[in-house]
mmCIF file of C-alpha atoms in Angstrom:
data_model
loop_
_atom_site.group_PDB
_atom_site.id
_atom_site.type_symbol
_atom_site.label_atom_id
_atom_site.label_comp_id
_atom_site.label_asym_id
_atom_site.label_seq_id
_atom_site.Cartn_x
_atom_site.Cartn_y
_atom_site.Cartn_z
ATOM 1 C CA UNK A 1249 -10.759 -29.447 24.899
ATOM 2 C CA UNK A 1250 -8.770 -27.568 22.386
ATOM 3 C CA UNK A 1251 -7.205 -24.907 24.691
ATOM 4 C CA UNK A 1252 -6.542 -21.168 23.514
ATOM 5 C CA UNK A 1253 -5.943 -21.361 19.910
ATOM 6 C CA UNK A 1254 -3.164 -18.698 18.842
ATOM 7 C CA UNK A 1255 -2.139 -17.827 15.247
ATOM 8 C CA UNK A 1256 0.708 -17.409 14.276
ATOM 9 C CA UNK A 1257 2.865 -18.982 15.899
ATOM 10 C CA UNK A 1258 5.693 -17.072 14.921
ATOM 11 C CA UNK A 1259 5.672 -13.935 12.742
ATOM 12 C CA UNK A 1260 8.512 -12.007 11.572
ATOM 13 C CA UNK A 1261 7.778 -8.545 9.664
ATOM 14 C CA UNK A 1262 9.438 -5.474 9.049
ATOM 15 C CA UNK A 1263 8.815 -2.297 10.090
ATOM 16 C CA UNK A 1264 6.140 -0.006 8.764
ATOM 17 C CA UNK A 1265 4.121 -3.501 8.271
ATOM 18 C CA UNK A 1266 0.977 -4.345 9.274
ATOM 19 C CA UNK A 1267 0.349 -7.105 11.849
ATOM 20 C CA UNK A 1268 -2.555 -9.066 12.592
ATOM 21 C CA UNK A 1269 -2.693 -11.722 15.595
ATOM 22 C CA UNK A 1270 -5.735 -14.020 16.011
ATOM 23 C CA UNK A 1271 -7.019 -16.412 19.559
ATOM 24 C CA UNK A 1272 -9.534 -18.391 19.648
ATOM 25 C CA UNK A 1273 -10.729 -18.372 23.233
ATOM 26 C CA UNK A 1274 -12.001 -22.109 25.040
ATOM 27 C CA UNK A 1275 -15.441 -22.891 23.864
ATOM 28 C CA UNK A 1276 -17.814 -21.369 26.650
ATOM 29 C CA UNK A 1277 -15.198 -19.105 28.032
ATOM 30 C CA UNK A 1278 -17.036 -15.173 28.334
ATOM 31 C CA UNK A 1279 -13.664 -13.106 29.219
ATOM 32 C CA UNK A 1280 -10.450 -13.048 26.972
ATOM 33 C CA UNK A 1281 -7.271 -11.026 27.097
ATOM 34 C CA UNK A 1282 -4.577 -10.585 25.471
ATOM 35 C CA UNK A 1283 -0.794 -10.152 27.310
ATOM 36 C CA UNK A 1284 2.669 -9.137 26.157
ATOM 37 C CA UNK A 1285 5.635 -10.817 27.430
ATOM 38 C CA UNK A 1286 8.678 -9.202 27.049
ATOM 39 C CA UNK A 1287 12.143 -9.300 28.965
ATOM 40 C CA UNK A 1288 12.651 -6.122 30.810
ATOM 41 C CA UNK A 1289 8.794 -5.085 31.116
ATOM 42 C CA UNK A 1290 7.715 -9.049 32.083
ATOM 43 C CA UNK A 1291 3.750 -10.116 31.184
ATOM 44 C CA UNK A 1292 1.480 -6.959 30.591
ATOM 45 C CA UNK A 1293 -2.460 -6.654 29.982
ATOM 46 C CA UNK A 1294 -2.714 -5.222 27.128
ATOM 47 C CA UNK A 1295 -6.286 -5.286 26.877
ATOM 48 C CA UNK A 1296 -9.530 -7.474 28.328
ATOM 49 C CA UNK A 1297 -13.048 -8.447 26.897
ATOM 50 C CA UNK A 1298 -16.289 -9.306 28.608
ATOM 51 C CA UNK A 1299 -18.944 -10.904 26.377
ATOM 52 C CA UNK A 1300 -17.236 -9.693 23.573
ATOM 53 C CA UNK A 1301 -17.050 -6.142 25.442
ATOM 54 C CA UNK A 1302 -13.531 -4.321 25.465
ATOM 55 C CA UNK A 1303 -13.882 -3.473 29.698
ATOM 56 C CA UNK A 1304 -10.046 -2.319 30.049
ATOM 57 C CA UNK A 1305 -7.838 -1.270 27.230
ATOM 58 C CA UNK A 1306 -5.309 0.928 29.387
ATOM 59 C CA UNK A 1307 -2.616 -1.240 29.070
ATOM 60 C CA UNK A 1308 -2.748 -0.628 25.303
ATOM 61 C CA UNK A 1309 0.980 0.777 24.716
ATOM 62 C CA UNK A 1310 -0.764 3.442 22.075
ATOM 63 C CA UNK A 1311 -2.854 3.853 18.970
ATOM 64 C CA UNK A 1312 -1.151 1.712 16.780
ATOM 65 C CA UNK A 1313 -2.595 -0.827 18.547
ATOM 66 C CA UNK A 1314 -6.149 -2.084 18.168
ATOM 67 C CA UNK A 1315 -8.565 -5.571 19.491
ATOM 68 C CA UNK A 1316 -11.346 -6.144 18.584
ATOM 69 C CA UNK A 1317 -13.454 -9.444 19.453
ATOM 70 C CA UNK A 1318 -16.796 -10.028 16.723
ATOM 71 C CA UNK A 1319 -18.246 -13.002 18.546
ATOM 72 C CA UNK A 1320 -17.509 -15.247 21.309
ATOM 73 C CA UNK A 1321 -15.279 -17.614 19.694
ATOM 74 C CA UNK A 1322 -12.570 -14.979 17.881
ATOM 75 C CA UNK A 1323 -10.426 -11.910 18.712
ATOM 76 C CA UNK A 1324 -7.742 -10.357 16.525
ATOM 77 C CA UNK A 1325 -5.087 -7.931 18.140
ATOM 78 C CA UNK A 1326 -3.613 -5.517 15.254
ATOM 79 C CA UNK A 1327 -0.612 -3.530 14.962
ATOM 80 C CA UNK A 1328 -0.496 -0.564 12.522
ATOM 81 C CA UNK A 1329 2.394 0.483 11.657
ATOM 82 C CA UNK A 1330 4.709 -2.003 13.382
ATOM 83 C CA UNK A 1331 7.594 -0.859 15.240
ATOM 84 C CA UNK A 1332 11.390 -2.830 15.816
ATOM 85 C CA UNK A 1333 9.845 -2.338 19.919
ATOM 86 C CA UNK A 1334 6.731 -4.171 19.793
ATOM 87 C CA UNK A 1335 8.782 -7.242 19.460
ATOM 88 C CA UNK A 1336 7.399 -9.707 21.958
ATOM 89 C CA UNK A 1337 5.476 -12.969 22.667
ATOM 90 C CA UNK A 1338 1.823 -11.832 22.586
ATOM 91 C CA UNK A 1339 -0.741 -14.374 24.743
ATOM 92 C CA UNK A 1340 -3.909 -14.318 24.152
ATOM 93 C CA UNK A 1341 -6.227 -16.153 27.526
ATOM 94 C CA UNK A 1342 -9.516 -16.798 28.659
ATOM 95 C CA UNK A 1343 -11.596 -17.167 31.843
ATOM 96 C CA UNK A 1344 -14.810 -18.457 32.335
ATOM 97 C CA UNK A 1345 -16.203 -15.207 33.745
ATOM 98 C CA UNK A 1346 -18.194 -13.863 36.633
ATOM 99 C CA UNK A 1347 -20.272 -16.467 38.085
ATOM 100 C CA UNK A 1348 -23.172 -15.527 40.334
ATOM 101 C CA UNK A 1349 -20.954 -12.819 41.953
ATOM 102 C CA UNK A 1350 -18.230 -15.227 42.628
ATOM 103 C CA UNK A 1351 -14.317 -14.228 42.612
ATOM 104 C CA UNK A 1352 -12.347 -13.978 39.683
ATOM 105 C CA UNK A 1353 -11.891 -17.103 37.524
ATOM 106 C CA UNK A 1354 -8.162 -19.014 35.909
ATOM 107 C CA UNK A 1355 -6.954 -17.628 33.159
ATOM 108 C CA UNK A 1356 -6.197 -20.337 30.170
ATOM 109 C CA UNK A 1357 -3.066 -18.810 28.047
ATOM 110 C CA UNK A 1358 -2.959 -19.597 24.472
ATOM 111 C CA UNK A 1359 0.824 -20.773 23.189
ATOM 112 C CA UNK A 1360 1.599 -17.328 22.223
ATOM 113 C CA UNK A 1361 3.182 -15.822 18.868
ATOM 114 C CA UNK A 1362 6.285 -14.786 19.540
ATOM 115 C CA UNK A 1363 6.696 -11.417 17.335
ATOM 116 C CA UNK A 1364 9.594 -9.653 15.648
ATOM 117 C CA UNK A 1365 9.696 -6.722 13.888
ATOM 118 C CA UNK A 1366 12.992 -5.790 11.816
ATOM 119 C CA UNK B 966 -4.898 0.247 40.805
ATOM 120 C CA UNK B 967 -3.443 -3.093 41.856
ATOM 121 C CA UNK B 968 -0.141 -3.764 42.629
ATOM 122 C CA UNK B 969 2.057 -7.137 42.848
ATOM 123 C CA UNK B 970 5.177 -7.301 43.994
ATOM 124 C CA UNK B 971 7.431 -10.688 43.348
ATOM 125 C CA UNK B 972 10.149 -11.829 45.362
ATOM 126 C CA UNK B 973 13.076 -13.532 44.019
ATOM 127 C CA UNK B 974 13.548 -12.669 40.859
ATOM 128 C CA UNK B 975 15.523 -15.831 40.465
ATOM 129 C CA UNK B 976 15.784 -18.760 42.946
ATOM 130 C CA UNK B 977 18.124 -21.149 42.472
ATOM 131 C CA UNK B 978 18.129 -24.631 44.855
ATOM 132 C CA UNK B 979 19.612 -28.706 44.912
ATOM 133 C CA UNK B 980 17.421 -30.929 44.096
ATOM 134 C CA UNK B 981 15.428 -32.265 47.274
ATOM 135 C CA UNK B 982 15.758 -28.432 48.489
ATOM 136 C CA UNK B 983 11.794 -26.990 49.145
ATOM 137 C CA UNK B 984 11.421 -23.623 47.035
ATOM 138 C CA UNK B 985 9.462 -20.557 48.312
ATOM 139 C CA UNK B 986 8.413 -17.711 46.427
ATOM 140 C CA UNK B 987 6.553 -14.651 48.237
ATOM 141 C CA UNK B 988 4.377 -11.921 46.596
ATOM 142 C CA UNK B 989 2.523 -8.805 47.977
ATOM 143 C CA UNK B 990 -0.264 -7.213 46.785
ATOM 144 C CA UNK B 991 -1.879 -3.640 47.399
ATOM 145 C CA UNK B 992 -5.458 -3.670 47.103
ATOM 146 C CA UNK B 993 -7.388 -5.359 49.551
ATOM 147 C CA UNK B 994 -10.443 -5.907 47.163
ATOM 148 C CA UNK B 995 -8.318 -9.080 45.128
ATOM 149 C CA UNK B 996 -9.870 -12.171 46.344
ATOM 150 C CA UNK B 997 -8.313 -14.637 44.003
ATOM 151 C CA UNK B 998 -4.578 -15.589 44.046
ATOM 152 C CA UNK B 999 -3.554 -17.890 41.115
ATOM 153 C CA UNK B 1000 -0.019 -18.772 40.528
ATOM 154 C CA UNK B 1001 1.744 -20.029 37.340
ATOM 155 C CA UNK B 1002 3.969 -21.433 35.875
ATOM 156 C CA UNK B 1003 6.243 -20.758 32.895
ATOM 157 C CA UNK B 1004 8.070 -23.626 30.573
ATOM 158 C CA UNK B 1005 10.120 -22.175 28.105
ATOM 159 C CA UNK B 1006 8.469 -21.525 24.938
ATOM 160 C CA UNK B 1007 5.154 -22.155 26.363
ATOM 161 C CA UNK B 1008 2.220 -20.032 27.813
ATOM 162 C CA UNK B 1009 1.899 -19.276 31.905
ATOM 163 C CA UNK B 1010 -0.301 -22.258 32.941
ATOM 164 C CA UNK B 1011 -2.143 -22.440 36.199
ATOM 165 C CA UNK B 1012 -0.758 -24.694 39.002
ATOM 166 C CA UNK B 1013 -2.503 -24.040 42.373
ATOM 167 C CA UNK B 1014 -4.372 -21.011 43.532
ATOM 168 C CA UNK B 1015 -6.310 -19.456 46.381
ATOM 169 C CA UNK B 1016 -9.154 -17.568 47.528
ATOM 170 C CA UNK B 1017 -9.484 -14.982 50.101
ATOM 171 C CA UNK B 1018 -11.580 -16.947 52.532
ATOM 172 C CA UNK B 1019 -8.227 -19.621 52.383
ATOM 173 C CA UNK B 1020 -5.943 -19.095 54.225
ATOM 174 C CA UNK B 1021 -3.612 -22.509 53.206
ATOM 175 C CA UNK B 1022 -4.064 -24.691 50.339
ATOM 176 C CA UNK B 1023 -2.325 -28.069 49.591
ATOM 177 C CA UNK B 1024 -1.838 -30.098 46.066
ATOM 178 C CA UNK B 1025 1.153 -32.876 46.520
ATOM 179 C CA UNK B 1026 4.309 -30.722 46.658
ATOM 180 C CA UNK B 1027 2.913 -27.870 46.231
ATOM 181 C CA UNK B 1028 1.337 -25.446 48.920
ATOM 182 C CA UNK B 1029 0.056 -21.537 48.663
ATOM 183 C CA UNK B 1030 -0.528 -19.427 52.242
ATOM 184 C CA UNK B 1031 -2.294 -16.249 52.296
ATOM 185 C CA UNK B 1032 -2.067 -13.720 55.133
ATOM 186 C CA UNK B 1033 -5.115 -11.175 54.024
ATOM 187 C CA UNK B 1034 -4.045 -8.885 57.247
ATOM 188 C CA UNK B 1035 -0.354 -8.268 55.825
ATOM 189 C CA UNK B 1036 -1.476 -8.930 51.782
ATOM 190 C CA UNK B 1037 1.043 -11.622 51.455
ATOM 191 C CA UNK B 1038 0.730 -14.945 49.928
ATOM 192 C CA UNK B 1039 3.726 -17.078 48.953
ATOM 193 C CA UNK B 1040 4.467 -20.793 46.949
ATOM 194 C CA UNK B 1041 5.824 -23.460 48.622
ATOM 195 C CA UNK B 1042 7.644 -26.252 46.526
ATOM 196 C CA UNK B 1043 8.762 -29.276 48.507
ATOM 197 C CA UNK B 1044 10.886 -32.369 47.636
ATOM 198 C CA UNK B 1045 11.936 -29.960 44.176
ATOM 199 C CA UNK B 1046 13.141 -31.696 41.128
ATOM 200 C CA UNK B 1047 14.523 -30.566 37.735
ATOM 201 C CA UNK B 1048 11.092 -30.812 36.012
ATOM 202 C CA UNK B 1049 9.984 -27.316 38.446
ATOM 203 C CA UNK B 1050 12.562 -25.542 36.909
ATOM 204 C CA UNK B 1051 10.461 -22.689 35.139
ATOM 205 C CA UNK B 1052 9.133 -19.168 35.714
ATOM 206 C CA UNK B 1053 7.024 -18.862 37.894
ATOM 207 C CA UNK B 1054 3.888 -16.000 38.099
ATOM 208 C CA UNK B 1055 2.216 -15.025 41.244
ATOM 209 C CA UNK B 1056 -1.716 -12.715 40.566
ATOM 210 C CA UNK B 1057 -4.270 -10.828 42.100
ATOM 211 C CA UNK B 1058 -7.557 -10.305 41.056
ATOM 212 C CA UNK B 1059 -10.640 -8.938 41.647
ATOM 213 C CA UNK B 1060 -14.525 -8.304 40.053
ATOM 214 C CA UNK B 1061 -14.229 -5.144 38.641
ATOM 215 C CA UNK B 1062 -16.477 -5.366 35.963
ATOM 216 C CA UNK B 1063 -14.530 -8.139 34.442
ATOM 217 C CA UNK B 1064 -11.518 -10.128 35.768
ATOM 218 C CA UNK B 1065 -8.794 -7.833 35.509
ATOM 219 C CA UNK B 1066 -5.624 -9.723 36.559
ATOM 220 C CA UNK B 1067 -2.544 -8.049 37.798
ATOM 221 C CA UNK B 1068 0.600 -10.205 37.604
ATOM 222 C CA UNK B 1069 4.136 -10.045 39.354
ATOM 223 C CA UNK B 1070 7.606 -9.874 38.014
ATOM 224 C CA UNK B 1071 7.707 -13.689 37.754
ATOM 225 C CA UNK B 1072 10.669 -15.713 39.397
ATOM 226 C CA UNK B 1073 13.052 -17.789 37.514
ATOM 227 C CA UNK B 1074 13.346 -21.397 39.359
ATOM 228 C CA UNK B 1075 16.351 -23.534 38.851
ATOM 229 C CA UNK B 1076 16.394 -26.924 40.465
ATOM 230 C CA UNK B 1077 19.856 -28.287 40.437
ATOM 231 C CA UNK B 1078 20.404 -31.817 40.105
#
């Protein structure tokens, strides 16, 4: 097994730029999220799928930001324009899902890409 | 919403020294506790974790407790050695539609040798 697949790796932009982060989720895996990391605010939900379903986007910081997820086995997370402040390591991870009403499943996180915007 | 609260925020012990890391949480509907753990440069990855009918769980050094009544549930490290040295994560989570996890602060481990 693969793991989460995250690309890029790194990305340095500058401001005003648009920015486009991609996760492949594990094969068979029916929830996905995507997390920033950052110092002072620590590791936030950003936002969550279900069967390719956005369920919870509150945790998006504000319209600039935008997920979408086409099919099972891809999800982008965009950023447009990019800001100096939405520097961060963005995760992307995935869960197997609700099973049979069973309680919430492991999250797998991705590598990350470890953002900065100049 | 859910709450989790993370206590240290940095933990520093000798080698040999057993580790403990406690966390609250404020929603009595979580019934899954996972914690994780942080290298440097790397994603959170998932070392031991507990469900609500649990009240203890066990894996080599490592041990989890929860205490449902008071919504605690701490990490125990025993025997610690350098290679623990991370961040570590405790979670709650709960069906809501989805699996909406709520994480705490984290706490920096150093294991001294």
């Amino acid at each position: 097994d693969a793991g989460v697949i995250q690309s890029p790796r790194h990305e340095v932009t500058e401001m005003g730029q648009e920015v486009t982060l991609r996760c492949k989720p594990i094969s068979g895996h029916n929830s996905l999220f995507w997390y920033r990391q950052t110092m002072m605010r620590g590791l936030e939900l950003l936002i969550y799928f279900n069967n390719n379903v956005p369920i919870d986007d509150s945790g998006m910081p504000e319209d600039r930001f935008s997920a979408k997820m086409p099919n099972a086995s891809f999800s982008t997370l965009k950023i447009q324009p990019s800001e100096p402040r939405d520097s961060a390591v963005y995760f992307c991870a995935s869960s197997r899902g609700e099973l049979a009403g069973g309680p919430g499943e492991t999250q797998y996180f991705g590598p990350g890409t470890r953002l900065l915007v100049l | 919403g859910e709450n989790v609260e993370q206590h240290p925020s940095t933990l520093s012990v000798q080698e040999g020294d057993s580790a403990v890391i406690k966390c609250t949480y404020s929603d009595s509907a979580s019934n899954y506790f996972p914690w994780y753990k942080q290298e440097l440069g790397k994603g959170p990855q998932l070392i031991i974790d507990i469900r609500s009918n649990v009240g203890e769980k066990k894996d080599q050094r490592i041990a989890v407790t929860l205490n449902k009544t008071a919504k605690h549930f701490s990490l125990h490290i025993t025997e610690t050695q350098p290679e623990d040295s991370a961040v570590y994560f405790c979670a709650a989570s709960m069906i809501t539609g989805g699996f909406k996890t709520i994480f705490g602060a984290g706490t920096r481990l150093f294991v001294k040798a």
